[in-house]
């Protein structure tokens, strides 16, 4: 948000930001120490060996499949008040809860695809100065 | 306006090893963003530990995947990642609540992370209480907003992302960002009134 936008900003938004910034400034020492540790842990990732991309993706899909298999198996074991167990398994597999459990990989992939799409739009708006500015 | 001072003076080590300077720049960026990101995560997740986890996960993912991207891209990307981690946390809580409701009564009132914030020492008791109440009222009002409006407002107003950056962080069009933001501001105005804080 640039200064020109803020100059004409309504009072409530200025006050909201002020309240937020005060809450940030007033963070206690213990929380700040935890954030420092989190930052250092993250930066250690620069040096830590990474899993191969293919292995990492495969592991995620395997884990997602395992979760789905467990969920469906669990549905078979639960005594049913009514309905055929197969119907219950199908219902469970398509239920929002299973979607929630499997949702992380979808978010991971969408996170990358959508961001690369945004980067592409930015590149069209501001052409790269060198040939090596592309993604990949 | 958030600090744009992400570039540091090169040290001897940086001059000798080109890989060191990006790491320093990345560290400076994370140091600049971590406290605000934590506060935003607390407002969304209403749990200090979950918020800390979300911020750390976002940091790790940014460093592992996007450290080599231009530094101008780090901020929207970081908040995109953080938003996804927050959504994960909210979904886990929804599933957990469903399971808990099946087995027994739900927990009592969730802890209010805003109320847990340390009180400032410089002000007197009246000012301290007033400021804590103001933030608590704002936090409550924000939680009443639909998630997309809340995201747009916090990214634009609290973090200072411009419209394009907010669109990237939210995964939506710039027009949607403007719509979400204006609706959020309108609802907050209605909720908090003319005399807040």
CSV table of C-alpha atoms in Angstrom, one decimal:
chain,number,residue,atom,x,y,z
A,1,UNK,CA,0.0,0.0,0.0
A,2,UNK,CA,1.7,3.2,-1.0
A,3,UNK,CA,1.7,6.6,0.7
A,4,UNK,CA,-0.7,8.1,-1.9
A,5,UNK,CA,-3.3,5.6,-1.0
A,6,UNK,CA,-2.8,6.2,2.7
A,7,UNK,CA,-3.1,10.0,2.5
A,8,UNK,CA,-6.8,9.7,1.5
A,9,UNK,CA,-7.4,6.8,3.9
A,10,UNK,CA,-10.5,6.9,6.1
A,11,UNK,CA,-9.9,7.4,9.8
A,12,UNK,CA,-11.0,3.9,10.8
A,13,UNK,CA,-8.5,2.3,8.6
A,14,UNK,CA,-5.7,4.5,9.9
A,15,UNK,CA,-6.7,3.6,13.4
A,16,UNK,CA,-7.0,0.0,12.7
A,17,UNK,CA,-3.5,-0.1,11.3
A,18,UNK,CA,-2.3,1.9,14.3
A,19,UNK,CA,-3.9,-0.6,16.7
A,20,UNK,CA,-2.3,-3.4,14.8
A,21,UNK,CA,1.1,-1.9,14.7
A,22,UNK,CA,1.0,-1.2,18.4
A,23,UNK,CA,0.1,-4.8,19.0
A,24,UNK,CA,3.1,-5.8,17.0
A,25,UNK,CA,5.4,-3.5,18.8
A,26,UNK,CA,4.2,-4.8,22.1
A,27,UNK,CA,4.9,-8.4,21.5
A,28,UNK,CA,6.4,-9.9,24.6
A,29,UNK,CA,10.1,-11.0,24.7
A,30,UNK,CA,9.2,-14.7,24.9
A,31,UNK,CA,7.3,-14.6,21.7
A,32,UNK,CA,10.0,-12.6,20.0
A,33,UNK,CA,12.5,-15.2,21.0
A,34,UNK,CA,10.3,-18.0,19.6
A,35,UNK,CA,10.0,-16.1,16.3
A,36,UNK,CA,13.8,-15.7,16.2
A,37,UNK,CA,14.2,-19.4,16.7
A,38,UNK,CA,11.7,-20.1,14.0
A,39,UNK,CA,13.6,-17.8,11.6
A,40,UNK,CA,16.9,-19.5,12.3
A,41,UNK,CA,15.3,-22.9,11.8
A,42,UNK,CA,14.0,-21.8,8.5
A,43,UNK,CA,17.3,-20.4,7.4
A,44,UNK,CA,19.1,-23.7,8.3
A,45,UNK,CA,17.0,-25.1,5.5
A,46,UNK,CA,19.2,-23.3,3.1
A,47,UNK,CA,22.0,-25.6,4.1
A,48,UNK,CA,20.0,-28.8,4.8
A,49,UNK,CA,19.9,-31.4,2.0
A,50,UNK,CA,16.6,-31.4,0.2
A,51,UNK,CA,14.6,-34.5,-0.8
A,52,UNK,CA,14.5,-35.1,-4.5
A,53,UNK,CA,11.5,-33.3,-6.0
A,54,UNK,CA,10.1,-36.5,-7.5
A,55,UNK,CA,10.6,-38.4,-4.2
A,56,UNK,CA,9.0,-35.6,-2.3
A,57,UNK,CA,5.9,-35.4,-4.5
A,58,UNK,CA,5.7,-39.2,-4.5
A,59,UNK,CA,5.8,-39.2,-0.7
A,60,UNK,CA,3.0,-36.7,-0.5
A,61,UNK,CA,0.8,-38.7,-2.8
A,62,UNK,CA,1.6,-41.9,-0.9
A,63,UNK,CA,0.7,-40.2,2.4
A,64,UNK,CA,-2.5,-38.9,0.9
A,65,UNK,CA,-3.4,-42.3,-0.4
A,66,UNK,CA,-2.7,-43.8,2.9
A,67,UNK,CA,-5.0,-41.4,4.7
A,68,UNK,CA,-7.8,-42.1,2.3
A,69,UNK,CA,-7.3,-45.8,2.7
A,70,UNK,CA,-7.4,-45.6,6.4
A,71,UNK,CA,-10.5,-43.4,6.3
A,72,UNK,CA,-12.3,-45.8,4.0
A,73,UNK,CA,-11.2,-48.8,6.0
A,74,UNK,CA,-12.5,-47.1,9.2
A,75,UNK,CA,-15.9,-46.6,7.6
A,76,UNK,CA,-16.1,-50.3,7.0
A,77,UNK,CA,-15.4,-51.1,10.7
A,78,UNK,CA,-17.9,-48.6,12.2
A,79,UNK,CA,-21.2,-50.3,13.0
A,80,UNK,CA,-23.8,-48.8,10.8
A,81,UNK,CA,-27.2,-47.6,11.9
A,82,UNK,CA,-28.5,-48.0,8.4
A,83,UNK,CA,-27.3,-48.1,4.9
A,84,UNK,CA,-25.0,-50.4,3.1
A,85,UNK,CA,-21.3,-50.2,4.2
A,86,UNK,CA,-20.2,-49.6,0.7
A,87,UNK,CA,-22.5,-46.6,0.5
A,88,UNK,CA,-21.0,-45.3,3.7
A,89,UNK,CA,-17.5,-45.8,2.4
A,90,UNK,CA,-18.4,-43.8,-0.7
A,91,UNK,CA,-20.0,-41.1,1.4
A,92,UNK,CA,-17.0,-40.9,3.7
A,93,UNK,CA,-14.5,-40.8,0.8
A,94,UNK,CA,-16.4,-37.8,-0.6
A,95,UNK,CA,-17.1,-36.2,2.7
A,96,UNK,CA,-15.6,-32.8,3.5
A,97,UNK,CA,-13.5,-34.4,6.2
A,98,UNK,CA,-11.6,-36.5,3.8
A,99,UNK,CA,-11.2,-33.5,1.5
A,100,UNK,CA,-9.8,-31.7,4.5
A,101,UNK,CA,-7.3,-34.4,5.2
A,102,UNK,CA,-6.2,-34.6,1.5
A,103,UNK,CA,-6.3,-30.9,1.0
A,104,UNK,CA,-2.7,-30.0,1.8
A,105,UNK,CA,-1.2,-31.3,-1.4
A,106,UNK,CA,-3.9,-29.6,-3.5
A,107,UNK,CA,-3.0,-26.4,-1.7
A,108,UNK,CA,0.7,-26.9,-2.2
A,109,UNK,CA,0.3,-27.5,-5.9
A,110,UNK,CA,-2.1,-24.6,-6.4
A,111,UNK,CA,0.2,-22.4,-4.4
A,112,UNK,CA,2.9,-22.9,-6.9
A,113,UNK,CA,0.8,-22.8,-10.1
A,114,UNK,CA,-1.2,-19.7,-9.1
A,115,UNK,CA,2.0,-17.9,-8.1
A,116,UNK,CA,3.8,-18.8,-11.3
A,117,UNK,CA,0.8,-17.5,-13.2
A,118,UNK,CA,1.0,-14.2,-11.3
A,119,UNK,CA,4.7,-14.1,-11.9
A,120,UNK,CA,4.0,-14.6,-15.6
A,121,UNK,CA,1.6,-11.6,-15.6
A,122,UNK,CA,4.2,-9.5,-13.8
A,123,UNK,CA,6.8,-10.4,-16.4
A,124,UNK,CA,4.5,-9.3,-19.2
A,125,UNK,CA,3.9,-6.1,-17.4
A,126,UNK,CA,7.6,-5.6,-16.6
A,127,UNK,CA,9.7,-7.5,-19.2
A,128,UNK,CA,12.8,-9.1,-17.7
A,129,UNK,CA,16.1,-7.3,-18.2
A,130,UNK,CA,18.0,-10.5,-18.8
A,131,UNK,CA,17.2,-13.8,-20.5
A,132,UNK,CA,17.6,-15.7,-17.2
A,133,UNK,CA,14.7,-14.1,-15.3
A,134,UNK,CA,12.3,-16.9,-16.3
A,135,UNK,CA,11.0,-19.4,-13.9
A,136,UNK,CA,12.7,-22.8,-13.8
B,1,UNK,CA,4.9,1.7,4.6
B,2,UNK,CA,6.8,-1.4,5.3
B,3,UNK,CA,10.6,-1.4,5.2
B,4,UNK,CA,12.0,-2.0,1.8
B,5,UNK,CA,15.5,-2.1,3.2
B,6,UNK,CA,16.1,-5.7,2.3
B,7,UNK,CA,19.6,-5.2,0.8
B,8,UNK,CA,22.4,-5.2,3.3
B,9,UNK,CA,25.9,-3.9,2.8
B,10,UNK,CA,28.1,-6.7,1.6
B,11,UNK,CA,30.4,-8.1,4.2
B,12,UNK,CA,33.8,-9.6,3.5
B,13,UNK,CA,32.2,-13.0,3.7
B,14,UNK,CA,29.6,-12.0,1.2
B,15,UNK,CA,32.2,-10.7,-1.2
B,16,UNK,CA,34.1,-13.9,-1.0
B,17,UNK,CA,31.0,-16.2,-1.2
B,18,UNK,CA,28.2,-14.9,-3.4
B,19,UNK,CA,25.8,-17.4,-1.7
B,20,UNK,CA,26.1,-15.6,1.6
B,21,UNK,CA,24.6,-12.3,0.5
B,22,UNK,CA,21.2,-13.8,-0.5
B,23,UNK,CA,21.0,-15.6,2.8
B,24,UNK,CA,21.6,-12.3,4.6
B,25,UNK,CA,18.9,-10.7,2.5
B,26,UNK,CA,16.5,-13.5,3.2
B,27,UNK,CA,17.2,-13.3,6.9
B,28,UNK,CA,16.6,-9.5,6.9
B,29,UNK,CA,13.3,-10.1,5.1
B,30,UNK,CA,12.1,-12.7,7.6
B,31,UNK,CA,13.2,-10.5,10.5
B,32,UNK,CA,11.2,-7.7,9.0
B,33,UNK,CA,8.0,-9.7,8.5
B,34,UNK,CA,7.9,-12.2,11.3
B,35,UNK,CA,6.2,-10.2,14.0
B,36,UNK,CA,3.4,-8.9,11.8
B,37,UNK,CA,2.9,-12.3,10.2
B,38,UNK,CA,2.6,-13.7,13.7
B,39,UNK,CA,0.0,-11.2,14.7
B,40,UNK,CA,-2.0,-11.8,11.6
B,41,UNK,CA,-1.8,-15.6,12.2
B,42,UNK,CA,-3.0,-15.1,15.8
B,43,UNK,CA,-6.0,-13.1,14.6
B,44,UNK,CA,-6.9,-15.8,12.2
B,45,UNK,CA,-6.2,-18.9,14.3
B,46,UNK,CA,-6.9,-17.5,17.8
B,47,UNK,CA,-4.1,-19.7,19.2
B,48,UNK,CA,-0.6,-18.5,19.8
B,49,UNK,CA,1.1,-21.8,19.3
B,50,UNK,CA,-0.7,-22.6,16.1
B,51,UNK,CA,0.1,-19.2,14.8
B,52,UNK,CA,3.8,-19.7,15.6
B,53,UNK,CA,3.7,-23.0,13.8
B,54,UNK,CA,2.1,-21.4,10.8
B,55,UNK,CA,4.7,-18.7,10.6
B,56,UNK,CA,7.6,-21.1,11.0
B,57,UNK,CA,6.2,-23.4,8.3
B,58,UNK,CA,5.7,-20.4,6.0
B,59,UNK,CA,9.3,-19.3,6.6
B,60,UNK,CA,10.7,-22.8,5.9
B,61,UNK,CA,8.7,-23.2,2.7
B,62,UNK,CA,9.7,-19.8,1.5
B,63,UNK,CA,13.4,-20.5,2.2
B,64,UNK,CA,13.4,-24.0,0.7
B,65,UNK,CA,11.5,-23.3,-2.4
B,66,UNK,CA,11.8,-19.6,-3.3
B,67,UNK,CA,15.1,-18.3,-1.8
B,68,UNK,CA,16.4,-17.8,-5.3
B,69,UNK,CA,13.5,-15.8,-6.5
B,70,UNK,CA,13.9,-12.0,-6.7
B,71,UNK,CA,13.4,-10.5,-3.3
B,72,UNK,CA,10.6,-8.3,-4.5
B,73,UNK,CA,8.5,-11.5,-4.8
B,74,UNK,CA,9.2,-12.8,-1.3
B,75,UNK,CA,6.5,-10.8,0.5
B,76,UNK,CA,3.4,-11.8,-1.5
B,77,UNK,CA,4.7,-15.3,-1.8
B,78,UNK,CA,5.3,-15.5,1.9
B,79,UNK,CA,1.8,-14.3,2.7
B,80,UNK,CA,0.4,-16.7,0.2
B,81,UNK,CA,2.1,-19.6,1.9
B,82,UNK,CA,1.1,-18.3,5.3
B,83,UNK,CA,-2.5,-18.0,4.2
B,84,UNK,CA,-2.5,-21.6,3.1
B,85,UNK,CA,-0.9,-22.7,6.4
B,86,UNK,CA,-3.6,-20.8,8.3
B,87,UNK,CA,-6.3,-22.5,6.2
B,88,UNK,CA,-4.7,-25.8,7.1
B,89,UNK,CA,-4.9,-24.9,10.8
B,90,UNK,CA,-8.5,-23.8,10.5
B,91,UNK,CA,-9.5,-27.0,8.7
B,92,UNK,CA,-7.7,-29.2,11.3
B,93,UNK,CA,-9.6,-27.3,14.0
B,94,UNK,CA,-12.9,-27.9,12.2
B,95,UNK,CA,-12.2,-31.6,11.9
B,96,UNK,CA,-11.0,-31.7,15.5
B,97,UNK,CA,-14.1,-29.9,16.7
B,98,UNK,CA,-16.3,-32.4,14.9
B,99,UNK,CA,-14.5,-35.3,16.5
B,100,UNK,CA,-14.7,-33.7,19.9
B,101,UNK,CA,-18.3,-32.9,19.6
B,102,UNK,CA,-18.9,-36.6,18.8
B,103,UNK,CA,-17.1,-37.7,22.0
B,104,UNK,CA,-18.2,-35.0,24.3
B,105,UNK,CA,-18.9,-31.3,25.0
B,106,UNK,CA,-16.8,-28.8,23.3
B,107,UNK,CA,-14.1,-26.9,25.1
B,108,UNK,CA,-15.0,-23.7,26.8
B,109,UNK,CA,-14.2,-20.3,25.3
B,110,UNK,CA,-11.2,-20.4,23.1
B,111,UNK,CA,-8.2,-18.5,24.5
B,112,UNK,CA,-8.2,-15.0,23.2
B,113,UNK,CA,-4.6,-14.4,22.0
B,114,UNK,CA,-5.3,-10.6,21.8
B,115,UNK,CA,-6.1,-10.6,25.5
B,116,UNK,CA,-2.9,-12.6,26.1
B,117,UNK,CA,-0.7,-9.9,24.6
B,118,UNK,CA,1.6,-8.2,27.1
B,119,UNK,CA,0.5,-4.9,28.2
B,120,UNK,CA,2.7,-1.9,27.4
B,121,UNK,CA,4.7,-0.6,30.3
B,122,UNK,CA,5.0,3.0,29.3
B,123,UNK,CA,1.3,4.0,29.6
B,124,UNK,CA,-0.8,4.3,32.7
B,125,UNK,CA,-3.4,1.8,33.5
B,126,UNK,CA,-6.2,3.7,31.8
B,127,UNK,CA,-4.4,4.0,28.6
B,128,UNK,CA,-3.2,0.4,28.7
B,129,UNK,CA,-6.7,-0.9,29.2
B,130,UNK,CA,-8.0,1.4,26.4
B,131,UNK,CA,-5.5,0.1,23.9
B,132,UNK,CA,-6.0,-3.5,24.8
B,133,UNK,CA,-9.8,-3.0,24.5
B,134,UNK,CA,-9.3,-1.3,21.1
B,135,UNK,CA,-7.3,-4.2,19.7
B,136,UNK,CA,-9.7,-6.7,21.2
B,137,UNK,CA,-12.6,-5.0,19.6
B,138,UNK,CA,-10.8,-4.8,16.3
B,139,UNK,CA,-9.9,-8.5,16.5
B,140,UNK,CA,-13.4,-9.5,17.3
B,141,UNK,CA,-14.8,-7.4,14.4
B,142,UNK,CA,-12.2,-8.9,12.0
B,143,UNK,CA,-13.2,-12.4,13.0
B,144,UNK,CA,-16.8,-11.6,12.1
B,145,UNK,CA,-15.8,-10.9,8.5
B,146,UNK,CA,-15.9,-13.5,5.8
B,147,UNK,CA,-12.4,-15.0,5.5
B,148,UNK,CA,-11.7,-13.4,2.1
B,149,UNK,CA,-12.6,-9.9,3.3
B,150,UNK,CA,-10.5,-10.4,6.4
B,151,UNK,CA,-7.5,-11.5,4.4
B,152,UNK,CA,-7.8,-8.6,2.0
B,153,UNK,CA,-8.1,-6.1,4.8
B,154,UNK,CA,-5.2,-7.5,6.8
B,155,UNK,CA,-2.9,-7.9,3.8
B,156,UNK,CA,-3.6,-4.4,2.5
B,157,UNK,CA,-4.0,-2.5,5.7
B,158,UNK,CA,-1.8,-4.3,8.2
B,159,UNK,CA,1.0,-5.6,6.0
B,160,UNK,CA,0.9,-2.9,3.3
B,161,UNK,CA,0.7,-5.1,0.3
B,162,UNK,CA,-0.4,-3.3,-2.8
B,163,UNK,CA,-3.4,-4.6,-4.8
B,164,UNK,CA,-1.3,-6.8,-7.1
B,165,UNK,CA,0.7,-8.3,-4.3
B,166,UNK,CA,-2.5,-8.9,-2.3
B,167,UNK,CA,-4.1,-10.6,-5.3
B,168,UNK,CA,-1.0,-12.9,-5.6
B,169,UNK,CA,-1.2,-13.7,-1.9
B,170,UNK,CA,-4.9,-14.4,-2.0
B,171,UNK,CA,-4.9,-16.2,-5.3
B,172,UNK,CA,-7.6,-14.0,-6.8
B,173,UNK,CA,-7.9,-11.1,-9.2
B,174,UNK,CA,-7.1,-7.5,-8.4
B,175,UNK,CA,-10.7,-6.6,-8.9
B,176,UNK,CA,-11.7,-9.2,-6.3
B,177,UNK,CA,-9.1,-7.8,-3.9
B,178,UNK,CA,-10.7,-4.3,-4.2
B,179,UNK,CA,-14.1,-5.7,-3.7
B,180,UNK,CA,-13.2,-7.7,-0.7
B,181,UNK,CA,-11.3,-4.8,0.9
B,182,UNK,CA,-14.0,-2.2,0.4
B,183,UNK,CA,-16.6,-4.6,1.8
B,184,UNK,CA,-14.4,-5.4,4.8
B,185,UNK,CA,-13.8,-1.7,5.5
B,186,UNK,CA,-17.5,-1.0,5.3
B,187,UNK,CA,-18.4,-3.8,7.7
B,188,UNK,CA,-15.8,-2.8,10.1
B,189,UNK,CA,-17.0,0.8,10.1
B,190,UNK,CA,-20.5,-0.4,10.8
B,191,UNK,CA,-19.3,-2.8,13.5
B,192,UNK,CA,-16.9,-0.6,15.3
B,193,UNK,CA,-18.7,2.7,14.8
B,194,UNK,CA,-17.5,6.2,14.4
B,195,UNK,CA,-16.1,6.5,17.9
B,196,UNK,CA,-13.7,3.6,17.9
B,197,UNK,CA,-11.3,3.2,19.6
